[in-house]
Short mmCIF file of C-alpha atoms in Angstrom, two decimals:
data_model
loop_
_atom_site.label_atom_id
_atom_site.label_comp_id
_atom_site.label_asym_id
_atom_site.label_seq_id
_atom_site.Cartn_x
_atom_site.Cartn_y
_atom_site.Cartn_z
CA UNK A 251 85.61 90.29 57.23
CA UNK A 252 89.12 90.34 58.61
CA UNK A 253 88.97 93.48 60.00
CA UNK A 254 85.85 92.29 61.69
CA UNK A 255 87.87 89.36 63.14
CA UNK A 256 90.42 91.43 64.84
CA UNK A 257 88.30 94.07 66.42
CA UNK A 258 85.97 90.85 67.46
CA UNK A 259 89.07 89.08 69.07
CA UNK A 260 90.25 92.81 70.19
CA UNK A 261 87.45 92.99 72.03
CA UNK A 262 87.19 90.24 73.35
CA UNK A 263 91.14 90.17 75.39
CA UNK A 264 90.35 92.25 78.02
CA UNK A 265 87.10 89.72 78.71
CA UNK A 266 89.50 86.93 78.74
CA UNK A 267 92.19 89.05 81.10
CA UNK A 268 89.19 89.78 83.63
CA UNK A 269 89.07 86.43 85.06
CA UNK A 270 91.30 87.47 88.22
CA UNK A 271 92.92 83.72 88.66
CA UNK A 272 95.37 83.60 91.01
CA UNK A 273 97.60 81.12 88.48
CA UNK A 274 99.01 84.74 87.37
CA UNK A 275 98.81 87.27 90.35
CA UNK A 276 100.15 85.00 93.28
CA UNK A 277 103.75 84.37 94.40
CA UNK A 278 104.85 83.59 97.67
CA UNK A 279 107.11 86.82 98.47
CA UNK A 280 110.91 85.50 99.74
CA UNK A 281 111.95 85.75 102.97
CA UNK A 282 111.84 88.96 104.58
CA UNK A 283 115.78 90.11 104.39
CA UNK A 284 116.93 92.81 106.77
CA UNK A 285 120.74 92.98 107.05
CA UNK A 286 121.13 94.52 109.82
CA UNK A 287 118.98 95.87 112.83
CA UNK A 288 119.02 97.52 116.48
CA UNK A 289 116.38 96.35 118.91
CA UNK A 290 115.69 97.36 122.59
CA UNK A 291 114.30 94.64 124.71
CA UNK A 292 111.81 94.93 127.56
CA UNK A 293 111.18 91.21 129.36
CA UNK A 294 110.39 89.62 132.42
CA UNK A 295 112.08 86.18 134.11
CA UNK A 296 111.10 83.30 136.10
CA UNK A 297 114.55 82.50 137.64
CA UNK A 298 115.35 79.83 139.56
CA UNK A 299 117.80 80.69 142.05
CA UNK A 300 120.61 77.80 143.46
CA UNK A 301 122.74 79.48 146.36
CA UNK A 302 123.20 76.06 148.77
CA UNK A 303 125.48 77.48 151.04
CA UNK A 304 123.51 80.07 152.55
CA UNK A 305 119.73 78.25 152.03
CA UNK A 306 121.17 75.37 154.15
CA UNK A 307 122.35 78.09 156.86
CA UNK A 308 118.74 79.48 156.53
CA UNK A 309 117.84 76.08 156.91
CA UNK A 310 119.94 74.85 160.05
CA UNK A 311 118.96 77.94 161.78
CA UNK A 312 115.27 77.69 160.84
CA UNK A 313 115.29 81.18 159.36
CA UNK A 314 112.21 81.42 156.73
CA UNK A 315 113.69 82.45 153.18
CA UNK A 316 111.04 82.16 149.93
CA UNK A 317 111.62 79.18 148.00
CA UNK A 318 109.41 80.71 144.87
CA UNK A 319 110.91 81.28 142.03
CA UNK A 320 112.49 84.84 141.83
CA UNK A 321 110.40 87.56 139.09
CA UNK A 322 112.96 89.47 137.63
CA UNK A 323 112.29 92.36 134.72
CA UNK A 324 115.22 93.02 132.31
CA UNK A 325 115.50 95.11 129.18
CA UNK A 326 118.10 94.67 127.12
CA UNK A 327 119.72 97.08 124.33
CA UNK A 328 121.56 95.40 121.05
CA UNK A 329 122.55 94.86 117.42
CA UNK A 330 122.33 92.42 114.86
CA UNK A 331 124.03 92.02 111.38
CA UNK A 332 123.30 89.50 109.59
CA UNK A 333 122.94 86.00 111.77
CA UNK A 334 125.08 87.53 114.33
CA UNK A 335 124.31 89.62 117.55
CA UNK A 336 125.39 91.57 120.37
CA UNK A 337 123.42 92.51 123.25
CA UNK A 338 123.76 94.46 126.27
CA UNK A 339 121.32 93.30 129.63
CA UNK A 340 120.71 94.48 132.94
CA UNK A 341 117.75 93.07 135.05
CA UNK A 342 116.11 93.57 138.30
CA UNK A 343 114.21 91.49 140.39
CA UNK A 344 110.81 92.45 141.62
CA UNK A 345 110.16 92.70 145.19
CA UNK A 346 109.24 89.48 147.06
CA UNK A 347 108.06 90.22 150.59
CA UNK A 348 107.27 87.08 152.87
CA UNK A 349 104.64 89.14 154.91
CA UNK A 350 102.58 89.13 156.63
CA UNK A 351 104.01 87.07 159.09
CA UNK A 352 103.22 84.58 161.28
CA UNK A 353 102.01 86.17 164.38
CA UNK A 354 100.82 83.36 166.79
CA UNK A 355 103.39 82.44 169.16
CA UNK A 356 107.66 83.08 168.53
CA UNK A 357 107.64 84.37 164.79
CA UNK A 358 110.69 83.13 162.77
CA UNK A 359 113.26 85.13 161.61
CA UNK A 360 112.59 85.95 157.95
CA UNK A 361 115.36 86.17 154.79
CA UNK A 362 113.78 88.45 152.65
CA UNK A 363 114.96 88.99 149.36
CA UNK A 364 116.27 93.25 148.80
CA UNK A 365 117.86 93.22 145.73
CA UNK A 366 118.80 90.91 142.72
CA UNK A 367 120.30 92.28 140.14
CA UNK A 368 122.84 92.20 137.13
CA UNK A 369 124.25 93.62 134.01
CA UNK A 370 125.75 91.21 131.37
CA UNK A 371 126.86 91.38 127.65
CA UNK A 372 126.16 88.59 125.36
CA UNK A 373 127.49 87.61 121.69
CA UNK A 374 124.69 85.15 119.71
CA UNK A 375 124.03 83.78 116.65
CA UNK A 376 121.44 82.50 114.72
CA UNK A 377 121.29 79.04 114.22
CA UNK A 378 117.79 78.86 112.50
CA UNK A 379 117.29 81.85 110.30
CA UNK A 380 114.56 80.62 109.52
CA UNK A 381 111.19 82.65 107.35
CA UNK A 382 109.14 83.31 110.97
CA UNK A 383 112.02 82.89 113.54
CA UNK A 384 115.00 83.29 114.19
CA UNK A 385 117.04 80.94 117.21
CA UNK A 386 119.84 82.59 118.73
CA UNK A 387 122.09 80.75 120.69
CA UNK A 388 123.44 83.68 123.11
CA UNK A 389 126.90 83.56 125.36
CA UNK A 390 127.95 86.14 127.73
CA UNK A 391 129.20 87.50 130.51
CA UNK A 392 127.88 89.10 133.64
CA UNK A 393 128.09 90.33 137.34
CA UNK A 394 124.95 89.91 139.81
CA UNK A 395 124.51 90.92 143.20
CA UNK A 396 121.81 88.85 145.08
CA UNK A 397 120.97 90.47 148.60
CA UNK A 398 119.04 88.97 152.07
CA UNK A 399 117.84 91.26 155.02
CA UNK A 400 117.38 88.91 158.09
CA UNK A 401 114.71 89.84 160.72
CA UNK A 402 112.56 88.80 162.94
CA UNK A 403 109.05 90.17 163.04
CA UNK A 404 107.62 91.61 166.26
CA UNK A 405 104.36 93.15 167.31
CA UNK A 406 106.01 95.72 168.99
CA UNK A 407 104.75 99.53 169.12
CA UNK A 408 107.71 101.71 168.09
CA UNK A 409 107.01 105.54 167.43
CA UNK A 410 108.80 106.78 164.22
CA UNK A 411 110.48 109.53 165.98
CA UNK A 412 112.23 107.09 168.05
CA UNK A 413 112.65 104.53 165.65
CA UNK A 414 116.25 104.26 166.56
CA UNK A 415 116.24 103.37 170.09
CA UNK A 416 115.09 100.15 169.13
CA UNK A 417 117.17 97.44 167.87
CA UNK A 418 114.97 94.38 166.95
CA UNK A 419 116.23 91.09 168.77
CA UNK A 420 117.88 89.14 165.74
CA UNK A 421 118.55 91.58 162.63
CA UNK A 422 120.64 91.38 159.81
CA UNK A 423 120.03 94.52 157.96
CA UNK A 424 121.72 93.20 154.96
CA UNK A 425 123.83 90.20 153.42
CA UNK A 426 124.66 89.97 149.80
CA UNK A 427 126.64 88.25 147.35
CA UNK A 428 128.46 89.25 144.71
CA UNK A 429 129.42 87.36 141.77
CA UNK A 430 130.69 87.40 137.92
CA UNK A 431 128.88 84.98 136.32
CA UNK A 432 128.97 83.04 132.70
CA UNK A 433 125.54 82.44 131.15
CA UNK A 434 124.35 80.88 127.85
CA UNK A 435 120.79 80.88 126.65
CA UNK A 436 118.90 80.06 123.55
CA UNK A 437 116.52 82.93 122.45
CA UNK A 438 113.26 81.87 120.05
CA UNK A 439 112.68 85.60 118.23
CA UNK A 440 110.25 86.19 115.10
CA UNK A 441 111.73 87.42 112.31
CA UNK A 442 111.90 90.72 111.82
CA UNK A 443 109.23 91.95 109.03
CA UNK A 444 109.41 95.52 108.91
CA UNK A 445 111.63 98.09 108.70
CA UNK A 446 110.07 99.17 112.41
CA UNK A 447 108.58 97.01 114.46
CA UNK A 448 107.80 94.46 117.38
CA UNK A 449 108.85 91.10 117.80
CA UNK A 450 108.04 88.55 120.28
CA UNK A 451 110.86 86.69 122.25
CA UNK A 452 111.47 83.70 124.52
CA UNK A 453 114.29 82.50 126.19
CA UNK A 454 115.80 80.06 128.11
CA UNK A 455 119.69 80.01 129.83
CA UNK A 456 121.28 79.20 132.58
CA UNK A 457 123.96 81.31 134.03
CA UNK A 458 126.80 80.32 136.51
CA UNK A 459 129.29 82.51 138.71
CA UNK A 460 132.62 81.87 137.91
CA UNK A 461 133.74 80.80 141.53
CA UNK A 462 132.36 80.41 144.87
CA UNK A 463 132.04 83.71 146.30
CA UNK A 464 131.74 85.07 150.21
CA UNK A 465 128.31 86.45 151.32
CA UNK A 466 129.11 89.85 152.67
CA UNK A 467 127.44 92.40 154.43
CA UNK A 468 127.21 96.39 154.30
CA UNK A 469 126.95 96.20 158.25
CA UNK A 470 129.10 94.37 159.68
CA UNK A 471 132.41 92.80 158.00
CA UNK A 472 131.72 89.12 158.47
CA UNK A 473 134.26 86.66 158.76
CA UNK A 474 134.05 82.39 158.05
CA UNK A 475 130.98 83.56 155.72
CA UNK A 476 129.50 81.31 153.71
CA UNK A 477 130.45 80.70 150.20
CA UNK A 478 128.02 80.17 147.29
CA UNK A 479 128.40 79.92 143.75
CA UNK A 480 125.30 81.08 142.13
CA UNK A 481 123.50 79.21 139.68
CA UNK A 482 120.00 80.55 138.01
CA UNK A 483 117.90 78.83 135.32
CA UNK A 484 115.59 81.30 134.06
CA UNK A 485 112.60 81.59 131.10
CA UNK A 486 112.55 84.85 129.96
CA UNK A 487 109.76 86.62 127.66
CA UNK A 488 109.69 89.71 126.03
CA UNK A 489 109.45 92.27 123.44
CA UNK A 490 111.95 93.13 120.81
CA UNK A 491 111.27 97.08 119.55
CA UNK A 492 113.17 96.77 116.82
CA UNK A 493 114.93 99.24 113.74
CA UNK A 494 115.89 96.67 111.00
CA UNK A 495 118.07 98.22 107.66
CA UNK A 496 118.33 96.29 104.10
CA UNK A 497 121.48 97.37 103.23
CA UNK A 498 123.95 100.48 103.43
CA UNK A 499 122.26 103.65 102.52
CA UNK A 500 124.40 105.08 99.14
CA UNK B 119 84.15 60.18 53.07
CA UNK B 120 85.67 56.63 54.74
CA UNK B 121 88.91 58.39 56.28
CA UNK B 122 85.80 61.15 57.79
CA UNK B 123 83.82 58.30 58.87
CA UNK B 124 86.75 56.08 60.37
CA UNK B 125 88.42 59.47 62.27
CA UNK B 126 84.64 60.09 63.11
CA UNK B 127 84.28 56.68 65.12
CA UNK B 128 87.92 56.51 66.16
CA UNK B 129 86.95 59.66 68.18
CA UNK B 130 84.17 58.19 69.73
CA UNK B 131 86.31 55.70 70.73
CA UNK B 132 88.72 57.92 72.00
CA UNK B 133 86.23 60.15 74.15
CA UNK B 134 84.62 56.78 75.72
CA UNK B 135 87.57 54.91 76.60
CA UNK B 136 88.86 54.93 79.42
CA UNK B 137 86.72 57.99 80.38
CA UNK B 138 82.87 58.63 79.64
CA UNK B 139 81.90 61.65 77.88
CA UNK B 140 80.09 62.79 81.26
CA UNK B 141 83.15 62.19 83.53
CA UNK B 142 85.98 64.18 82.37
CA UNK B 143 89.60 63.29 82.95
CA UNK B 144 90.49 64.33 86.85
CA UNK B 145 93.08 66.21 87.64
CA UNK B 146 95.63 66.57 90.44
CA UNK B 147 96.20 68.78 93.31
CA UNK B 148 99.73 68.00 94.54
CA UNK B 149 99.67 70.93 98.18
CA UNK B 150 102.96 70.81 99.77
CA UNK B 151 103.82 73.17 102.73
CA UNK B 152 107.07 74.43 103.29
CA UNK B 153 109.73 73.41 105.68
CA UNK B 154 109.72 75.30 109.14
CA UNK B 155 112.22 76.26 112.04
CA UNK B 156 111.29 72.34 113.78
CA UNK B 157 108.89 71.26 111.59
CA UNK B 158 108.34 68.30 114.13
CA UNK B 159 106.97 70.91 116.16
CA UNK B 160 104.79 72.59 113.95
CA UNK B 161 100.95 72.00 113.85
CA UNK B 162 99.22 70.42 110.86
CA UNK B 163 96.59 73.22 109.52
CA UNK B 164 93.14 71.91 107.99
CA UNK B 165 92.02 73.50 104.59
CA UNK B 166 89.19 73.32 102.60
CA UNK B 167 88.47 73.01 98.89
CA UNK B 168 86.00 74.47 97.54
CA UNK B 169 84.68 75.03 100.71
CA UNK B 170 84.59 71.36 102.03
CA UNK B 171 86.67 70.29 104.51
CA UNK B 172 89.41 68.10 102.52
CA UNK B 173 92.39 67.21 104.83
CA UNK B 174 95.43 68.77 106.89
CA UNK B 175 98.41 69.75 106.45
CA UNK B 176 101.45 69.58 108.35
CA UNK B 177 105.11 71.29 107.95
CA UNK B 178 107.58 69.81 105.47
CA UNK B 179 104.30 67.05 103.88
CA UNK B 180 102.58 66.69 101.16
CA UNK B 181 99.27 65.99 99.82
CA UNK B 182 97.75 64.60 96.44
CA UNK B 183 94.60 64.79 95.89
CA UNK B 184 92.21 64.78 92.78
CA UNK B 185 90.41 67.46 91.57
CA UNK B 186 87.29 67.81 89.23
CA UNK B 187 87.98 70.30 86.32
CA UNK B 188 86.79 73.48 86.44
CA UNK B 189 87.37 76.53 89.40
CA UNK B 190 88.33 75.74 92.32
CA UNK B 191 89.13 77.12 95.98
CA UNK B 192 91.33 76.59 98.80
CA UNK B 193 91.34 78.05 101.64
CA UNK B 194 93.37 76.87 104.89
CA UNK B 195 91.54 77.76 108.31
CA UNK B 196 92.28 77.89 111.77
CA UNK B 197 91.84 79.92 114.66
CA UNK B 198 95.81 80.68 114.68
CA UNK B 199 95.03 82.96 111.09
CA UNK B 200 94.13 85.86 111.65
CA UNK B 201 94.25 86.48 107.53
CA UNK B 202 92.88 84.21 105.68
CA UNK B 203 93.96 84.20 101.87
CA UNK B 204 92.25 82.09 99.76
CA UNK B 205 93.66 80.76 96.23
CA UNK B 206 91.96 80.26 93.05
CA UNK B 207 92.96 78.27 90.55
CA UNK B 208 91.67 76.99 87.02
CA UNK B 209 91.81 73.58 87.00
CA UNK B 210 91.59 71.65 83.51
CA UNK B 211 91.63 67.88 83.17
CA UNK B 212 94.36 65.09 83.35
CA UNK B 213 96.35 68.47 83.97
CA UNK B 214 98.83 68.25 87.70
CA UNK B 215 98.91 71.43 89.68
CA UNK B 216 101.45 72.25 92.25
CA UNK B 217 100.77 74.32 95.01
CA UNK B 218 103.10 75.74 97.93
CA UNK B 219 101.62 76.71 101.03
CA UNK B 220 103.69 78.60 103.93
CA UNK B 221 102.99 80.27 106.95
CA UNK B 222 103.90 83.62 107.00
CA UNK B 223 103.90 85.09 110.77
CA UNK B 224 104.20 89.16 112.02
CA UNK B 225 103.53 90.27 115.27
CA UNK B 226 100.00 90.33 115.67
CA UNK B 227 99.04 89.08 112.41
CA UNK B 228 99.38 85.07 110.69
CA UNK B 229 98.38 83.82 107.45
CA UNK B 230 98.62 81.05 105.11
CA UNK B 231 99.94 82.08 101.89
CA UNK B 232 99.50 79.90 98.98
CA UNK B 233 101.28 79.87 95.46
CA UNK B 234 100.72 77.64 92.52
CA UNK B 235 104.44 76.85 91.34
CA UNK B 236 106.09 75.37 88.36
CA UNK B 237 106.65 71.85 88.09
CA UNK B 238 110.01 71.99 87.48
CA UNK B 239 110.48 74.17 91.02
CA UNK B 240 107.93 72.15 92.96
CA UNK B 241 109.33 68.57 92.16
CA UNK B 242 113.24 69.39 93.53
CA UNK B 243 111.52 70.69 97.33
CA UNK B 244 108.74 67.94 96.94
CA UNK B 245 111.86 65.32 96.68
CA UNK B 246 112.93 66.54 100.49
CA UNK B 247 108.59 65.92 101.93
CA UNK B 248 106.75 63.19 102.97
CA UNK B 249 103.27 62.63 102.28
CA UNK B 250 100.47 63.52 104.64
CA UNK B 251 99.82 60.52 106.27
CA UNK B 252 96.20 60.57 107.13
CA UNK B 253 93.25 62.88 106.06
CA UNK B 254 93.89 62.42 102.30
CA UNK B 255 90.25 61.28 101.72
CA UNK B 256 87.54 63.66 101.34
CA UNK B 257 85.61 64.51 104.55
CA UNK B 258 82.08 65.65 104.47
CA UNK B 259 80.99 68.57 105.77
#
């Protein structure tokens, strides 16, 4: 009768073990924990450029200059150990072309935008490290070289083999600052999840130049230029591709 | 035969006060959802028991709620999952169940993951919560 009683209650266990509850299966898994990691960084930039000095010349001398926000694409190359990180940037601004112009009557003389661009190293840390995000709270250092061309547009017909023979009225071929700047920025980043992959990234900074610089210009050597000291707020979004490591491989 | 008798009635007593034989003893859901980077920030996520629609959630609250005996489901929803990951439990009566939810985020992928936990883990993180102001009542569908 015993005997009956065991194989009974033998039989019956793995009845009672079927009922899948999740009282015994679940846990919530910890924090994912990656100690260290590279990542490269593709992103693009709404900047808002402040350079007074020359803006008001554009101004007093009624020369058209875009007063949109500048587009800028960067991508960015760095490492990060624990809470801490190191990143190398450069960026580029996209092209912003004020054209077509106006045509009816005396057409104003246009600042367009050539080049914008910069390289700059930045140390952060991670003030959140939290289980989705982390918040980095970057500082670094840069240069950035932010160039004009001044012209005025014409309707003129100029054959390209002669192209040279003309000179256009009022022409600045090019006028650029150059600047070291400081800039600080606070980065929103997922955490990283996997040993490889993608994480998305926002970020917000400011950067300053360090002093008031003189415009300059690869045609001419100007003299009395004016001086700006560049300023740009900028939201930046991106991509992290990164490589993350638990610990030192034995 | 009198002790059989007395025990007999005592039980009867017992099983119809305070509770009828026909309405078992409730139990109680105590859902609490993790802390987040700015919880201030973060949105409150509606879930369902046993497939009704009970109440939200937001980061860093709590919610108590009571719960009939027996199986029971929940499930948090919202278009911002993309998983959804529902958890059973086996509820008994006059029994208090502590459950943890937290949102767990990848790339292109966001769940709610739920756990039930321990009382003796779930009261020190409860202490640091508020309750849930709103939504604690049950909602029909």
């Amino acid at each position: 009768m015993k005997r009956l009683l065991y194989v009974t209650l033998l039989l019956a266990c793995p009845a009672w073990s079927q009922s899948v509850d999740s009282t015994t299966n679940f846990t919530i898994p910890l924090k994912s924990n990656f100690r260290s990691g590279f990542m490269l960084e593709p992103s693009f930039a709404y900047t808002l450029t402040q350079l007074t000095a020359i803006k008001s010349f554009f101004r007093a001398n009624q020369v058209e200059y875009n007063k949109k926000l500048d587009r800028v694409v960067a991508a960015g190359f760095g490492y990060r150990r624990q809470r801490m990180k190191a990143m190398i940037h450069s960026f580029f601004g996209l092209n912003q072309r004020l054209l077509p112009p106006k045509t009816s009557g005396n057409a104003p003389l246009i600042a367009q935008r050539l080049d914008l661009s910069g390289i700059a190293i930045f140390l952060g840390y991670d003030i959140a490290n939290a289980r989705n995000n982390r918040a980095f709270i970057n500082a670094g250092v840069g240069s950035i070289r932010y160039e004009y061309t001044l012209f005025r547009p014409t309707n003129q017909q100029v054959p390209f083999q002669t192209i040279f023979q003309y000179s256009p009225p009022v022409s600045v071929p090019s006028l650029y600052l150059d600047s070291g700047y400081w800039d600080v920025n606070v980065e929103i980043v997922q955490r990283e999840k996997r040993r490889d992959t993608f994480q998305w990234m926002s970020r917000l900074g400011y950067r300053r130049g360090f002093k008031a610089t003189s415009w300059q210009s690869e045609a001419y050597q100007l003299v009395d230029a004016p001086q700006d000291r560049i300023g740009q707020f900028y939201l930046q979004v991106g991509l992290y591709i990164s490589h993350n490591r638990s610990s030192r491989p034995n | 035969m009198k002790t059989l008798l007395l025990s007999w009635l005592s039980s009867l007593l017992l099983l119809n006060h305070p509770h009828s034989p026909n309405q078992p003893v409730q139990a109680q859901l105590i859902l609490y959802r993790e802390k987040e980077f700015i919880s201030g920030l973060g949105k409150a996520f509606p879930f369902k028991i046993n497939d009704k629609k009970t109440g939200k959630l937001s980061p860093n609250h709590y919610i108590q709620l009571p719960l009939a005996p027996g199986r029971i489901k929940i499930e948090f929803y919202n278009d911002y999952f993309t998983d959804s990951r529902p958890l059973w439990i086996q509820v008994e009566s006059g029994q208090t169940y502590y459950v943890k939810a937290v949102v767990e985020v990848d790339f292109w992928s966001s769940m709610m993951l739920m756990a039930p936990m321990p009382a003796q883990q779930a009261l020190p993180e409860l202490r640091r919560m508020k309750p849930e102001a709103a939504h604690a009542s049950p909602q029909p569908e």
